[in-house]
Amino acid sequence: MRGQGLAEMLLEYMEVRYPGQSLGGHILYISVQRQRLFHVVDGLMRNNFTIATARAGLGTQVDSYRTPPGLHRVAEKFGDGLPIGSVLKDRLPTGEVVDLDEPGPDNDVITSRVLWLEGLEDGENRGGERDSHDRFIYIHGTGNEASLGCPSSMGCIRMANRDVIAIYEEVPLGALVVVLDN
């Protein structure tokens, strides 16, 4: 299923799964099986990107190195105005810029931009040992774009640097992010 049909199916699912949740504006849908991020705006498919989720699969426990499923929101954004390929550590630029023409080691380096996620489901991805924000779960650029398209991260959602910059620029704080194993 492609494009608009996928956006409509996603919104129908979210209306049932998350009743009362406002579904207008920007929604980022992370499909773990497809290793794709779909950007839906006001019910219309805007774009989609190849990503990488956790090598260890889905999960919510602290130190599990898994991508947390369920409903989140973009809580914080970092990297405004940095050059493409800039390395961030603890969400701050290090001054290093990776060479994106070189494949680089698969060391989960964080590059270009960070969208820090906050879980919205108590007991699932918010609170206690399962809290996505406390686990530092991000959508971020990667120094190894060749790793995209298959599960290879340590829990975060990796994107190509140009793609994460585009998403960073378009998606406001508070935008919904839903991670599904489909």
PDB file of C-alpha atoms in Angstrom, residues 1-79:
ATOM      1  CA  MET A   1       0.000   0.000   0.000  1.00  0.00           C
ATOM      2  CA  ARG A   2       1.325   3.399  -0.957  1.00  0.00           C
ATOM      3  CA  GLY A   3       0.778   7.069  -0.478  1.00  0.00           C
ATOM      4  CA  GLN A   4      -2.607   8.373   0.421  1.00  0.00           C
ATOM      5  CA  GLY A   5      -4.132   4.944   1.116  1.00  0.00           C
ATOM      6  CA  LEU A   6      -1.443   4.304   3.717  1.00  0.00           C
ATOM      7  CA  ALA A   7      -2.048   7.702   5.337  1.00  0.00           C
ATOM      8  CA  GLU A   8      -5.786   7.027   5.550  1.00  0.00           C
ATOM      9  CA  MET A   9      -5.245   3.559   7.025  1.00  0.00           C
ATOM     10  CA  LEU A  10      -2.807   4.988   9.595  1.00  0.00           C
ATOM     11  CA  LEU A  11      -5.278   7.661  10.700  1.00  0.00           C
ATOM     12  CA  GLU A  12      -8.102   5.111  10.981  1.00  0.00           C
ATOM     13  CA  TYR A  13      -5.873   2.899  13.141  1.00  0.00           C
ATOM     14  CA  MET A  14      -4.809   5.827  15.330  1.00  0.00           C
ATOM     15  CA  GLU A  15      -8.417   6.990  15.839  1.00  0.00           C
ATOM     16  CA  VAL A  16      -9.271   3.554  17.257  1.00  0.00           C
ATOM     17  CA  ARG A  17      -6.014   2.942  19.156  1.00  0.00           C
ATOM     18  CA  TYR A  18      -5.655   6.464  20.591  1.00  0.00           C
ATOM     19  CA  PRO A  19      -9.209   7.822  21.046  1.00  0.00           C
ATOM     20  CA  GLY A  20      -9.358  11.481  21.946  1.00  0.00           C
ATOM     21  CA  GLN A  21      -5.881  12.166  20.544  1.00  0.00           C
ATOM     22  CA  SER A  22      -5.865  15.063  18.067  1.00  0.00           C
ATOM     23  CA  LEU A  23      -4.629  13.715  14.735  1.00  0.00           C
ATOM     24  CA  GLY A  24      -4.350  17.003  12.835  1.00  0.00           C
ATOM     25  CA  GLY A  25      -1.042  18.535  11.852  1.00  0.00           C
ATOM     26  CA  HIS A  26       2.159  16.539  11.462  1.00  0.00           C
ATOM     27  CA  ILE A  27       2.423  12.810  12.194  1.00  0.00           C
ATOM     28  CA  LEU A  28       5.584  10.768  11.729  1.00  0.00           C
ATOM     29  CA  TYR A  29       4.800   7.081  11.246  1.00  0.00           C
ATOM     30  CA  ILE A  30       7.740   4.736  11.811  1.00  0.00           C
ATOM     31  CA  SER A  31       7.185   1.370  10.112  1.00  0.00           C
ATOM     32  CA  VAL A  32       9.648  -1.075  11.642  1.00  0.00           C
ATOM     33  CA  GLN A  33       8.953  -3.843   9.106  1.00  0.00           C
ATOM     34  CA  ARG A  34       9.399  -1.493   6.157  1.00  0.00           C
ATOM     35  CA  GLN A  35      12.249   0.494   7.774  1.00  0.00           C
ATOM     36  CA  ARG A  36      10.499   3.640   6.542  1.00  0.00           C
ATOM     37  CA  LEU A  37       9.398   6.916   8.092  1.00  0.00           C
ATOM     38  CA  PHE A  38       6.186   8.296   6.595  1.00  0.00           C
ATOM     39  CA  HIS A  39       5.432  11.996   7.088  1.00  0.00           C
ATOM     40  CA  VAL A  40       1.692  12.745   7.127  1.00  0.00           C
ATOM     41  CA  VAL A  41       0.422  16.341   7.309  1.00  0.00           C
ATOM     42  CA  ASP A  42      -3.261  17.074   7.919  1.00  0.00           C
ATOM     43  CA  GLY A  43      -4.176  13.599   6.718  1.00  0.00           C
ATOM     44  CA  LEU A  44      -2.122  13.765   3.515  1.00  0.00           C
ATOM     45  CA  MET A  45       1.072  11.836   2.797  1.00  0.00           C
ATOM     46  CA  ARG A  46       3.850  14.425   2.479  1.00  0.00           C
ATOM     47  CA  ASN A  47       6.932  12.231   2.092  1.00  0.00           C
ATOM     48  CA  ASN A  48       8.651   9.029   3.159  1.00  0.00           C
ATOM     49  CA  PHE A  49      12.228   8.146   3.966  1.00  0.00           C
ATOM     50  CA  THR A  50      14.420   5.090   4.478  1.00  0.00           C
ATOM     51  CA  ILE A  51      15.430   4.716   8.135  1.00  0.00           C
ATOM     52  CA  ALA A  52      17.029   2.248  10.530  1.00  0.00           C
ATOM     53  CA  THR A  53      15.494   1.167  13.827  1.00  0.00           C
ATOM     54  CA  ALA A  54      17.124  -0.967  16.529  1.00  0.00           C
ATOM     55  CA  ARG A  55      19.190  -3.987  15.642  1.00  0.00           C
ATOM     56  CA  ALA A  56      17.681  -5.668  18.752  1.00  0.00           C
ATOM     57  CA  GLY A  57      14.081  -5.020  17.620  1.00  0.00           C
ATOM     58  CA  LEU A  58      11.260  -3.367  19.532  1.00  0.00           C
ATOM     59  CA  GLY A  59      11.195  -2.950  23.293  1.00  0.00           C
ATOM     60  CA  THR A  60      10.776  -0.436  26.058  1.00  0.00           C
ATOM     61  CA  GLN A  61      13.073  -1.466  28.907  1.00  0.00           C
ATOM     62  CA  VAL A  62      15.977   0.779  29.851  1.00  0.00           C
ATOM     63  CA  ASP A  63      19.336  -0.495  28.505  1.00  0.00           C
ATOM     64  CA  SER A  64      17.547  -2.864  26.098  1.00  0.00           C
ATOM     65  CA  TYR A  65      18.938  -1.124  22.988  1.00  0.00           C
ATOM     66  CA  ARG A  66      15.493  -1.539  21.418  1.00  0.00           C
ATOM     67  CA  THR A  67      13.237   0.951  19.650  1.00  0.00           C
ATOM     68  CA  PRO A  68      10.155   1.709  21.768  1.00  0.00           C
ATOM     69  CA  PRO A  69       6.809   1.111  20.048  1.00  0.00           C
ATOM     70  CA  GLY A  70       3.686   3.203  20.421  1.00  0.00           C
ATOM     71  CA  LEU A  71       2.718   6.847  20.465  1.00  0.00           C
ATOM     72  CA  HIS A  72       5.302   9.564  21.090  1.00  0.00           C
ATOM     73  CA  ARG A  73       5.719  13.254  20.429  1.00  0.00           C
ATOM     74  CA  VAL A  74       8.679  15.387  19.388  1.00  0.00           C
ATOM     75  CA  ALA A  75       9.631  16.905  22.746  1.00  0.00           C
ATOM     76  CA  GLU A  76      12.856  18.731  21.884  1.00  0.00           C
ATOM     77  CA  LYS A  77      14.954  19.528  18.816  1.00  0.00           C
ATOM     78  CA  PHE A  78      18.718  20.089  18.583  1.00  0.00           C
ATOM     79  CA  GLY A  79      21.158  21.030  15.831  1.00  0.00           C
TER      80      GLY A  79
END
